[in-house]
Protein backbone atom coordinates (compact mmCIF):
# COMPACT_ATOMS: atom_id res chain seq x y z
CA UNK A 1 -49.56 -42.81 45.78
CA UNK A 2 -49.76 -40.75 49.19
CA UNK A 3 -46.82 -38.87 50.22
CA UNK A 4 -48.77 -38.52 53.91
CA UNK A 5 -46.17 -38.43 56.65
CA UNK A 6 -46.27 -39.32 60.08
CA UNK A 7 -46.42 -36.54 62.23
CA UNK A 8 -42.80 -35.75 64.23
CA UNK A 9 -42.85 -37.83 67.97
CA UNK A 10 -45.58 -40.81 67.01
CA UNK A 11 -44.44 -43.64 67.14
CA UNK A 12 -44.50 -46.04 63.65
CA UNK A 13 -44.93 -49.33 62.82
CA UNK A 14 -42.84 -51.79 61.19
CA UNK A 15 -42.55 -52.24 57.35
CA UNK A 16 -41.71 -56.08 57.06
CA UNK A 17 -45.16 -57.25 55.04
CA UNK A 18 -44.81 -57.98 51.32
CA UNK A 19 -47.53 -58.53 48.63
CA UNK A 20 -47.72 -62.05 49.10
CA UNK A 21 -47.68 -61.96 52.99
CA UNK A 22 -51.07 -59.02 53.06
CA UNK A 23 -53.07 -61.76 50.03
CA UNK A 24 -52.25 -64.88 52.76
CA UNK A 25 -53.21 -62.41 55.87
CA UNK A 26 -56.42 -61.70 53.87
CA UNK A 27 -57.06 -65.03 53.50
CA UNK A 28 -56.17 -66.73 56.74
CA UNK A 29 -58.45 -63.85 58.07
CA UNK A 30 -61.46 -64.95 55.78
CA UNK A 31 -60.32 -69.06 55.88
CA UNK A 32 -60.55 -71.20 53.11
CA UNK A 33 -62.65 -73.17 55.35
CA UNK A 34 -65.03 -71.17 56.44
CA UNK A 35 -67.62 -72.26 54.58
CA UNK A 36 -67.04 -75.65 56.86
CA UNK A 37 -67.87 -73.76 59.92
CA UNK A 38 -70.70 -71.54 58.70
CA UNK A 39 -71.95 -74.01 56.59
CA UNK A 40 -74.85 -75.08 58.75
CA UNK A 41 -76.26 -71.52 60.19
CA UNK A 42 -75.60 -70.60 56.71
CA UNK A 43 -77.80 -72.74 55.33
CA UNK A 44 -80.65 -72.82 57.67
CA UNK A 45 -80.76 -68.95 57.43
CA UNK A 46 -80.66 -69.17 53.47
CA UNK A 47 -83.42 -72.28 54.20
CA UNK A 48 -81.55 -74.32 51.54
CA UNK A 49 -79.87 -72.23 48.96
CA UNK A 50 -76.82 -71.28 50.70
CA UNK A 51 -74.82 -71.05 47.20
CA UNK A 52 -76.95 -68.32 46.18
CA UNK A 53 -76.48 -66.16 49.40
CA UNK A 54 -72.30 -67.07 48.54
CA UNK A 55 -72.95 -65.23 45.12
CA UNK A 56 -74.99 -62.19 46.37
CA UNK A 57 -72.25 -62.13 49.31
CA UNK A 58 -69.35 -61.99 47.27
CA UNK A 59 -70.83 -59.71 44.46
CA UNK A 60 -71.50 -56.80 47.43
CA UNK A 61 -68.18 -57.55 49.08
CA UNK A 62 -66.80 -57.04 45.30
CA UNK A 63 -67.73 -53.25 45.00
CA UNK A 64 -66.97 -52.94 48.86
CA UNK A 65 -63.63 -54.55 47.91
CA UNK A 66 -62.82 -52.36 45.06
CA UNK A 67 -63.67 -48.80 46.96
CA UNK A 68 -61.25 -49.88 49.76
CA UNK A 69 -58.75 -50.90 47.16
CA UNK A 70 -59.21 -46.75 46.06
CA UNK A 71 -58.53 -45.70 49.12
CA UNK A 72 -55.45 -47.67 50.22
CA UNK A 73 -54.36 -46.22 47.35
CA UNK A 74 -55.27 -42.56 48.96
CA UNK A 75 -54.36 -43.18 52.60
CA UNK A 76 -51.65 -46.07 52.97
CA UNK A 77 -51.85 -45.95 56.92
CA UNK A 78 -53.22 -47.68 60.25
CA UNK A 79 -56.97 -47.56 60.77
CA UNK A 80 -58.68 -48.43 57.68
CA UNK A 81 -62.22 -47.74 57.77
CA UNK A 82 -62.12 -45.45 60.39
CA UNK A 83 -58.98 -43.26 58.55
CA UNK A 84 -60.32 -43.55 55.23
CA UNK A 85 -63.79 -41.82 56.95
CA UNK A 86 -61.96 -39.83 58.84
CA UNK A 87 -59.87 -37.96 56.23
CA UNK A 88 -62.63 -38.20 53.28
CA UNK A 89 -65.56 -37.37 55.11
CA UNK A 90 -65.29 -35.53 57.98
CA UNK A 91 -63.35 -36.83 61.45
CA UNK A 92 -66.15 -37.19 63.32
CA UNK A 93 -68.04 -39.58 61.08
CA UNK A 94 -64.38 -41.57 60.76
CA UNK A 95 -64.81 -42.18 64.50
CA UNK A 96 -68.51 -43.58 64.01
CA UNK A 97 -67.27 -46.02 60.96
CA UNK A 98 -64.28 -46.57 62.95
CA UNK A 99 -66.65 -47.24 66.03
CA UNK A 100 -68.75 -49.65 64.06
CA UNK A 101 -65.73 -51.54 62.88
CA UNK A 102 -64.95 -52.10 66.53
CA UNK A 103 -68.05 -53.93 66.87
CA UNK A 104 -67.26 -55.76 64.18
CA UNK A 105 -63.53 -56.56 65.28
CA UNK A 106 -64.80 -57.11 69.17
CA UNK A 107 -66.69 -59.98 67.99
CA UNK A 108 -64.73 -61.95 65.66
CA UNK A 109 -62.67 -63.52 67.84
CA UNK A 110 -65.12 -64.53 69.75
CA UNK A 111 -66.90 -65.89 66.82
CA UNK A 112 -63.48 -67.75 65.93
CA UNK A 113 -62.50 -69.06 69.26
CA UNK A 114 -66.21 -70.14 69.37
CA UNK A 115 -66.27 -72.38 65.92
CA UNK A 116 -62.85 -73.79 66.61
CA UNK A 117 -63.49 -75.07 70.07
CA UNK A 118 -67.08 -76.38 69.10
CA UNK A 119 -65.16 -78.47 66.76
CA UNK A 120 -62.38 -79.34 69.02
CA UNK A 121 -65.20 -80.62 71.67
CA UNK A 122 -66.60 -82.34 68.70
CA UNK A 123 -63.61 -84.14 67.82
CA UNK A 124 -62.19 -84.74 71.75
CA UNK A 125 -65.60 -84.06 73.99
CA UNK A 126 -63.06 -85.09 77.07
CA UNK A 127 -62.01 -81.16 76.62
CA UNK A 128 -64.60 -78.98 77.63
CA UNK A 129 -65.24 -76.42 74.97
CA UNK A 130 -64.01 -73.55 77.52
CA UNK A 131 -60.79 -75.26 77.86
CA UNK A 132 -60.32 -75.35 74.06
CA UNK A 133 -61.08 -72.02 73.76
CA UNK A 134 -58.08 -70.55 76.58
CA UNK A 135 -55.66 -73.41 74.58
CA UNK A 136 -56.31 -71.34 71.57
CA UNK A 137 -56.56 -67.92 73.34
CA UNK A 138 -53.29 -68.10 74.98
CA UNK A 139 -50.55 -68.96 72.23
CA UNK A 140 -52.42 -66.70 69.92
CA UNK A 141 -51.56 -63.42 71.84
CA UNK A 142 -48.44 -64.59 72.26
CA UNK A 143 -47.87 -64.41 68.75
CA UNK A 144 -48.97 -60.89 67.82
CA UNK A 145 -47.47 -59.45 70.89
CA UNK A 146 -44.08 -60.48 69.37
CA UNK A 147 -45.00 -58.95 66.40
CA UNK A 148 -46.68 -58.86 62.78
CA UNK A 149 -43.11 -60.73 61.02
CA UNK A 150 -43.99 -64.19 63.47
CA UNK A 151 -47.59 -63.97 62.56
CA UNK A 152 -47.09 -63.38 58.74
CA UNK A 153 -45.19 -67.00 59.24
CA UNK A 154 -47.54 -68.38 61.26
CA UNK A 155 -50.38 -67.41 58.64
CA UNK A 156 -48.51 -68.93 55.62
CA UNK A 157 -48.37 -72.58 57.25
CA UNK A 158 -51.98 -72.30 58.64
CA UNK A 159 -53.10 -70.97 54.90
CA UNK A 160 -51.49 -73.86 53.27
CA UNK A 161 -53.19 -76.13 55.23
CA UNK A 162 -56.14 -74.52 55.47
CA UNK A 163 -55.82 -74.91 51.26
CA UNK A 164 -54.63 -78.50 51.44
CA UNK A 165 -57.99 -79.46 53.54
CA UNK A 166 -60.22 -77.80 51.21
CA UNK A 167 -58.50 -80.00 48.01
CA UNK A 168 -58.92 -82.86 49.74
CA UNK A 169 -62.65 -82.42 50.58
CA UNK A 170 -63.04 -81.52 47.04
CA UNK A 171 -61.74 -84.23 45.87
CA UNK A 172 -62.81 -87.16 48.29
CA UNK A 173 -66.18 -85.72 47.80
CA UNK A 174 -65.96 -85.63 43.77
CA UNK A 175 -64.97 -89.05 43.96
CA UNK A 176 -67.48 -90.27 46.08
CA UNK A 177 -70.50 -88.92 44.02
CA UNK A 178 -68.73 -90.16 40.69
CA UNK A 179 -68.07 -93.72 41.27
CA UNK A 180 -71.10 -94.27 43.65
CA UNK A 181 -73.13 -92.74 40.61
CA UNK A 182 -74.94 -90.21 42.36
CA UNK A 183 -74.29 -87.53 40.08
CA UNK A 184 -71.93 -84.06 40.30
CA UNK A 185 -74.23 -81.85 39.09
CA UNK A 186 -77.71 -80.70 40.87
CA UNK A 187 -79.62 -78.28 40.55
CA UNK A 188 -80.96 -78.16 43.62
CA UNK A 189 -77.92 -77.86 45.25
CA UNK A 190 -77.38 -74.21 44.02
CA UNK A 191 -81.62 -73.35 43.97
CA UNK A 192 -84.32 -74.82 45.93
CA UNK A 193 -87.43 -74.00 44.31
CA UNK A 194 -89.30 -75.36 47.69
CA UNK A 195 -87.67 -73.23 49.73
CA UNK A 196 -86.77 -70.12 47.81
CA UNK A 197 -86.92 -66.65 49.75
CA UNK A 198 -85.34 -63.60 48.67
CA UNK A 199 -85.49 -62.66 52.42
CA UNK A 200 -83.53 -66.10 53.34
CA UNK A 201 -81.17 -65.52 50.13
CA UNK A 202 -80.26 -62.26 51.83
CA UNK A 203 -80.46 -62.69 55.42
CA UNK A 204 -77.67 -65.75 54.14
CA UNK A 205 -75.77 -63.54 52.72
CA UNK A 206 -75.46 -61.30 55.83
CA UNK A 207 -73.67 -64.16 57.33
CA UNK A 208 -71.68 -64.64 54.24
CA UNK A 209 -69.93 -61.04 54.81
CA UNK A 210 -69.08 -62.44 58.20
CA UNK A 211 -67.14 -64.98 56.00
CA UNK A 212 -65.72 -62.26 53.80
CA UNK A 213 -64.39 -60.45 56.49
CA UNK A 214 -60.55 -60.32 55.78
CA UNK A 215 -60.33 -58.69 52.81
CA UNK A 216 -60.65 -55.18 54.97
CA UNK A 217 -58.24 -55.89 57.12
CA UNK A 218 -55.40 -56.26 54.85
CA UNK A 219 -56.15 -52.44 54.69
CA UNK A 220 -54.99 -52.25 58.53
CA UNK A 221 -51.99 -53.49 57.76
CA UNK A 222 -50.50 -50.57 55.08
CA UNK A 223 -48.37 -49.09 57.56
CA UNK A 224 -46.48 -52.44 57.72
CA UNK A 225 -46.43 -53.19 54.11
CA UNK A 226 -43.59 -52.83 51.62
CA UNK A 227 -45.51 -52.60 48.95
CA UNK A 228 -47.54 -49.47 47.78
CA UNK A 229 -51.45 -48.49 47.96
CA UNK A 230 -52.00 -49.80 44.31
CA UNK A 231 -50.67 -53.51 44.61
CA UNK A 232 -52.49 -53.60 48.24
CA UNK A 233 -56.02 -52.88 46.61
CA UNK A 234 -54.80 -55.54 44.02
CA UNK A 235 -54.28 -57.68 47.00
CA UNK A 236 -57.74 -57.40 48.10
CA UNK A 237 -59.32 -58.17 45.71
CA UNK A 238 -57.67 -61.34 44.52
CA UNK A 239 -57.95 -62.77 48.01
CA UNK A 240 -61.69 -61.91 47.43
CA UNK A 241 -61.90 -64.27 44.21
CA UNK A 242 -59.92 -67.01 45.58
CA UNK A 243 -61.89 -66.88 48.47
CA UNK A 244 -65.35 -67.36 46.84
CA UNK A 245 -63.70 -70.18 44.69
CA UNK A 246 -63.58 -71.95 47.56
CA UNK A 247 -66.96 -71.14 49.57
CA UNK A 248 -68.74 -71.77 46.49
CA UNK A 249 -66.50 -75.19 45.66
CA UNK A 250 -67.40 -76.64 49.21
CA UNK A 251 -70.69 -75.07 49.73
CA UNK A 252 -72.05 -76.40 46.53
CA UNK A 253 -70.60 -80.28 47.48
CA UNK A 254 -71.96 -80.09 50.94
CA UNK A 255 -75.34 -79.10 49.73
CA UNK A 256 -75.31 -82.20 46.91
CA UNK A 257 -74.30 -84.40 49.93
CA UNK A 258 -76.64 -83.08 52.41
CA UNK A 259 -79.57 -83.10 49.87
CA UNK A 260 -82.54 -82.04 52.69
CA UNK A 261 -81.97 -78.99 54.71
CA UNK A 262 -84.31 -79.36 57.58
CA UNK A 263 -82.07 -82.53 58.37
CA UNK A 264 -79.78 -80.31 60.13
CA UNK A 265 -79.81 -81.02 63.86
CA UNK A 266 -76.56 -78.88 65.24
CA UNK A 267 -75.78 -76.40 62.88
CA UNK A 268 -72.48 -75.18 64.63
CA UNK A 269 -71.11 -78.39 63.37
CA UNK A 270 -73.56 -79.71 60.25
CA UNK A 271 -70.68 -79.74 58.32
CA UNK A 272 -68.70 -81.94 60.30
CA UNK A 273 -71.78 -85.15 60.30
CA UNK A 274 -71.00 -85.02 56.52
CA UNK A 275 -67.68 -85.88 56.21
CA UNK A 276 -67.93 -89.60 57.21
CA UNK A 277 -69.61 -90.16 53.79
CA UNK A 278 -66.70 -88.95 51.91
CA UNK A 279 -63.43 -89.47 53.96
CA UNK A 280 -61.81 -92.26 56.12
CA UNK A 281 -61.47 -91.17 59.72
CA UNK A 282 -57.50 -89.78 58.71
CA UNK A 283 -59.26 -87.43 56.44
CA UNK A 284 -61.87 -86.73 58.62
CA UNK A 285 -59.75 -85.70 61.82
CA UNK A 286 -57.78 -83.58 59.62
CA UNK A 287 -60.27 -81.66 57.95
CA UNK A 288 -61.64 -81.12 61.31
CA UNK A 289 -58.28 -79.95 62.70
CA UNK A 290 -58.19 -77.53 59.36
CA UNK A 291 -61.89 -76.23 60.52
CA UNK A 292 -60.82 -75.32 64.27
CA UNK A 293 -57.34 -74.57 63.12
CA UNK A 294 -59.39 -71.90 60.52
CA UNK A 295 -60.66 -70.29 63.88
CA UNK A 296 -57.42 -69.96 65.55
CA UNK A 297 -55.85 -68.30 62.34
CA UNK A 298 -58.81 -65.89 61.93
CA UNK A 299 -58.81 -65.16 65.52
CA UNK A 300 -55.00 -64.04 65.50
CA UNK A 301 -55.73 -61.97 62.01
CA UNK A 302 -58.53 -60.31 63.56
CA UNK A 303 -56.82 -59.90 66.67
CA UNK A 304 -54.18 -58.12 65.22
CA UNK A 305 -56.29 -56.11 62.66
CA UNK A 306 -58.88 -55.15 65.65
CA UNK A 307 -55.53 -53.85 67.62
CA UNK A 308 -54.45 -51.33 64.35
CA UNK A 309 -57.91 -50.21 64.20
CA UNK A 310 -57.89 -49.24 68.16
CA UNK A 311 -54.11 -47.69 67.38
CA UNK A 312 -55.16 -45.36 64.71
CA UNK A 313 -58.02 -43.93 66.68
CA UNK A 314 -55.47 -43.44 69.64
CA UNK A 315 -53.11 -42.10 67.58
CA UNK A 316 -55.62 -39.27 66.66
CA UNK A 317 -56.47 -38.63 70.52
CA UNK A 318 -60.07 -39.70 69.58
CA UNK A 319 -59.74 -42.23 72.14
CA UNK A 320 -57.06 -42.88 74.96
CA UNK A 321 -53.41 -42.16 73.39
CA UNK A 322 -52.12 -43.30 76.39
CA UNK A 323 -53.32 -46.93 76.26
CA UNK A 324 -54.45 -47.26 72.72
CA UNK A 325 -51.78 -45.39 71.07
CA UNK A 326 -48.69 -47.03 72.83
CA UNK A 327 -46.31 -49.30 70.65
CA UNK A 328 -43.81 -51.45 72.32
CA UNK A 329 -40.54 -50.33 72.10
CA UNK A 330 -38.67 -53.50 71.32
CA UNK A 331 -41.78 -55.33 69.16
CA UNK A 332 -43.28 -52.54 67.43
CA UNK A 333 -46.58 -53.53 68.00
CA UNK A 334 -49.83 -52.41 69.87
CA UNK A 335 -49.46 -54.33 73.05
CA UNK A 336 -52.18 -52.89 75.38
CA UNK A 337 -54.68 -53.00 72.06
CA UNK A 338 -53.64 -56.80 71.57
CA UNK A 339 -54.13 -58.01 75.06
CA UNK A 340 -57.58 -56.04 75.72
CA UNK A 341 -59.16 -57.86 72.39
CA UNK A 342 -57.24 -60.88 74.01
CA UNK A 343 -59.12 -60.78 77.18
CA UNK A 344 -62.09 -59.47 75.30
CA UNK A 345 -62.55 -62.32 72.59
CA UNK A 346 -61.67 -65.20 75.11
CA UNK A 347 -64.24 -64.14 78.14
CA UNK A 348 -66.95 -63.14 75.15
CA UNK A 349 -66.42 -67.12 73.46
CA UNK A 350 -67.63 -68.80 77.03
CA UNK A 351 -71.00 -67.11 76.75
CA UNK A 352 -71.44 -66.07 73.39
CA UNK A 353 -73.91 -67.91 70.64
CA UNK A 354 -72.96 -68.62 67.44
CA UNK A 355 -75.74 -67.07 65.41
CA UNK A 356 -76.44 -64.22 67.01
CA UNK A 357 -72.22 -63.29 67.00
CA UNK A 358 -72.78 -63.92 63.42
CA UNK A 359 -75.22 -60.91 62.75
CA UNK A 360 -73.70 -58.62 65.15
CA UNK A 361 -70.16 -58.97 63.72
CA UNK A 362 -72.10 -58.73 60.22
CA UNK A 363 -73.64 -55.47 61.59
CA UNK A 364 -70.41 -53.35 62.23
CA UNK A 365 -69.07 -54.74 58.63
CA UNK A 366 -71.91 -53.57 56.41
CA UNK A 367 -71.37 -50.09 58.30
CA UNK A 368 -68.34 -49.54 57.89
CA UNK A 369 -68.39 -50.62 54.61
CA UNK A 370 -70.95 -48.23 53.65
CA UNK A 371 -68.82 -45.45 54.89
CA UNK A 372 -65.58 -46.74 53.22
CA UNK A 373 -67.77 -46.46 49.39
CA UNK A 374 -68.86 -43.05 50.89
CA UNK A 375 -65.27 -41.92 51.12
CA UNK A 376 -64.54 -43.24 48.16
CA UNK A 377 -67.01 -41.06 46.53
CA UNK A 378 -66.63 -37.44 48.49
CA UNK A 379 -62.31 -38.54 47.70
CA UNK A 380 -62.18 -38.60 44.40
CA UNK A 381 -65.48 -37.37 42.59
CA UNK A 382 -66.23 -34.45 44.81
CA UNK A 383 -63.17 -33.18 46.78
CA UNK A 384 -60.77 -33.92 43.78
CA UNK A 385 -62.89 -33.51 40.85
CA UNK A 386 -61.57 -36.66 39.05
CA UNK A 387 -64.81 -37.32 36.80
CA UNK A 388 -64.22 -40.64 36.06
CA UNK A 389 -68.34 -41.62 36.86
CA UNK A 390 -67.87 -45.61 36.56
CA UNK A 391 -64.80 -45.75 39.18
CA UNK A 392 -65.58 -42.93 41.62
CA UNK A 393 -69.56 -42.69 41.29
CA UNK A 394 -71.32 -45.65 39.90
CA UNK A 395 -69.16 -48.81 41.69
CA UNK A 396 -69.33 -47.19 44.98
CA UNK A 397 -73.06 -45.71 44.77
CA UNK A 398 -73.48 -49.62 44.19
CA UNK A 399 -71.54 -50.88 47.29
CA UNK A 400 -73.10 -48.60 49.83
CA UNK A 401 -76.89 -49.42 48.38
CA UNK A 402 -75.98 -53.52 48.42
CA UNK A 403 -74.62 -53.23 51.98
CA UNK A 404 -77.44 -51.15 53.47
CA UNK A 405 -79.54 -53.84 51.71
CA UNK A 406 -78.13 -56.18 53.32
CA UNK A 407 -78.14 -54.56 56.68
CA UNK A 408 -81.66 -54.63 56.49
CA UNK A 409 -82.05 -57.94 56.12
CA UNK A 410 -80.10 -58.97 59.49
CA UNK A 411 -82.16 -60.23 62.36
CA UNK A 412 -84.15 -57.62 64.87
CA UNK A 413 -81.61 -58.82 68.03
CA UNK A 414 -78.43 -57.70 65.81
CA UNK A 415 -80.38 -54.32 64.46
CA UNK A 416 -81.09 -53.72 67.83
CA UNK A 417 -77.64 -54.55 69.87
CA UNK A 418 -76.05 -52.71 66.49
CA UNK A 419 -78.08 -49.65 67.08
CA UNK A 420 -77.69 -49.46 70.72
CA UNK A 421 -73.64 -50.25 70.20
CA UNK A 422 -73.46 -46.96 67.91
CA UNK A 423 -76.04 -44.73 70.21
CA UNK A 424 -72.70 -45.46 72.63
CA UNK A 425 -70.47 -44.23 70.01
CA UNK A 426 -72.52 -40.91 69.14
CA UNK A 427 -72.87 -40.35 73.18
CA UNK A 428 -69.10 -41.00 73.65
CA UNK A 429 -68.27 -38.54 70.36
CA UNK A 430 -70.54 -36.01 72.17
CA UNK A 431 -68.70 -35.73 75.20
CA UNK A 432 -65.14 -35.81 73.75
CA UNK A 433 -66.16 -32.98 71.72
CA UNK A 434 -67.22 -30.78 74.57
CA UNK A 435 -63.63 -31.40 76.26
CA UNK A 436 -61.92 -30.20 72.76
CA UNK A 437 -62.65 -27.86 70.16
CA UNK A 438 -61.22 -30.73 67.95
CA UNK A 439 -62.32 -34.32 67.57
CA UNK A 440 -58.85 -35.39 65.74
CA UNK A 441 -55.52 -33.95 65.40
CA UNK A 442 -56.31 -33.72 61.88
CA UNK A 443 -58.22 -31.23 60.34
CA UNK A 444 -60.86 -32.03 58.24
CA UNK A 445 -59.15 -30.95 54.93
CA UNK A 446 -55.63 -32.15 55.50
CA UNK A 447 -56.02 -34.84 52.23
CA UNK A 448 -57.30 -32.28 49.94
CA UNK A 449 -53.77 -32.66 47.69
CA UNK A 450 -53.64 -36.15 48.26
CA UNK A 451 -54.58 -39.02 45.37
């Protein structure tokens, strides 16, 4: 366990978060029903074998999930990706992880407000869909600007019924192929032999980290957890395997109901055509609330990770203290950081498409993940000679060559907008470090005892 302390005259955060509290903050961020809302892009992108991109998905989020686990562990603070870089590697690559994070962050809530007010319009089309998306904007800045204790409530409820809805279209659906004979099991529901392409498989599972997205962010919360580095890596990664219990679970069932593929004529909301097969129109409406109530919980998650990402890089002075590293006296929390994604993620959902947020936000992930299993291995296996090669070599060598992979395998626009978004970053770097000799108010080698 870190003894790091915070340096005399910054402000801190709030402890308040237990165990239990960072495992439902993980997975209100990833929603059990995502795999509702991304089930149709998902799909087409995967061209029919969407359960197989879920597998590859969660088995490269797995070693990604792991190394971050090791470096909680190392570094329980604000800033996760970028202060694990920062401190392992050197501080100017933690500002480019950090600075692909962002783009990963920036977009999420856009994504988010996007799905949940598709399905709003969907289920009231009186409301236009940028109506829905400043009803769900508004109440959740409210929320973190009061602080991380309100939202750690609000994220229990909307995780219990987030579970509730995908039980109940588990089970409506298992009783609807059972007693109408049509079969549980089907092959073809996991692998379509018509259709297979280990280019779709992956370019799927791209989109699938999207889903994953969550399990990182319970990192950004360590400076407002109780509990220590250990028990938040075990965090992680069991709201990484309940997670994929579910995506698979629904995933699978949608695929047996849906049968053809190319049938799909909206896929922002192919899911919710299927569930008049299965469910009575009580069971429909509230699944569909669960599915835009998903986005609204994953929008104030990743709202309030995205504004502990910006804090720890203005702590450091590598951008704006002023603005970025100001806490509110009286809420302890990030205010300026919280409104700017705020005004970012609501004006970026009334023009934004679904697919192409998808691969962008997908872009800044695999990054930053890659640098996270870097840090893990200059940590522990270089810096602090601790030769265990399975651990600190092997799992993390794996997680950086799955997520390039992966990276690859995104579409040209999100390469392209990804590249250009970090040529910013490098230009922005460049210029800072001409007005100081130092990038960060830490030195390069200030973890060197640390473990």
């Amino acid at each position: 366990m870190s003894n790091i302390k915070v340096q005399v005259g910054i402000q801190e955060l709030n402890r308040s978060l237990k165990m239990r509290d960072l495992v439902i903050f993980g997975l209100v961020f990833m929603a059990p029903v995502a795999a509702m809302s991304l089930f149709g892009i998902i799909t087409l992108v995967s061209k029919g074998n969407p359960v197989l991109s879920y597998v590859i998905g969660f088995v490269a989020m797995l070693f990604t999930a792991y190394s971050f686990g090791q470096m909680v562990k190392a570094f329980p603070v604000a800033g996760s990706t970028y202060t694990y870089a920062q401190r392992s590697l050197h501080p100017k690559l933690g500002f480019i992880a950090g600075w692909g994070m962002l783009l990963d962050y920036l977009f999420i809530p856009i994504l988010t407000f996007l799905i949940s007010a598709s399905f709003a319009n969907a289920l009231v089309p009186s409301i236009p869909i940028w109506a829905w998306i400043l009803i769900f904007s508004i109440p959740v800045t409210i929320i973190n600007l009061i602080g991380i204790e309100l939202a750690a409530k609000v994220n229990f409820v909307l995780a219990f019924l987030m579970i509730m809805a995908v039980l109940i279209f588990v089970g409506s659906t298992t009783h609807y192929l059972v007693t109408g004979n049509l079969g549980l099991f089907h092959l073809g529901a996991v692998y379509n032999p018509n259709s297979f392409s280990i280019g779709a498989i992956v370019g799927g599972a791209a989109i699938v980290t999207v889903a994953y997205l969550g399990f990182d962010a319970i990192t950004t919360l360590a400076e407002e957890a109780k509990v220590d580095g250990k028990k938040i890596g075990f965090a992680i990664i069991l709201a990484c395997v309940i997670q994929t219990c579910f995506y698979v679970a629904v995933t699978y069932l949608g695929m047996v109901l849906m049968k053809d593929y190319t049938k799909i004529d909206n896929p922002d909301t192919a899911f919710f055509n299927l569930l008049p097969l299965v469910a009575g129109g009580l069971i429909q409406t509230f699944i569909t609330l669960m599915i835009v109530a998903s986005g609204v919980a994953s929008a104030l998650a990743s709202q309030s990770a995205s504004s502990r990402l910006l804090y720890g890089m203005g702590r450091d002075n590598v951008i704006p203290n002023k603005f970025f590293g100001y806490i509110h006296p009286k809420y302890k929390t990030p205010v300026y950081n919280i409104l700017l994604m705020s005004v970012l993620g609501t004006v970026g959902a009334m023009v934004a498409s679904l697919q192409v947020i998808s691969d962008l936000v997908a872009f800044g992930a695999l990054l930053g993940f890659a640098c996270v299993n870097l840090s893990v291995i200059n940590h522990y296996y270089i810096r602090n000679k601790q030769r265990n090669i399975f651990k600190y070599l092997v799992v993390p060598f794996i997680g950086v060559a799955v997520c390039l992979y992966i990276l690859i395998g995104l579409s040209t626009i999100a390469k392209i907008f990804g590249l250009a978004w970090m040529t910013i970053g490098i230009l922005y770097l460049i210029v800072i470090s001409f007005q100081s000799k130092q990038v960060n108010i830490l030195p390069t080698g200030t973890d060197k005892n640390i473990r």
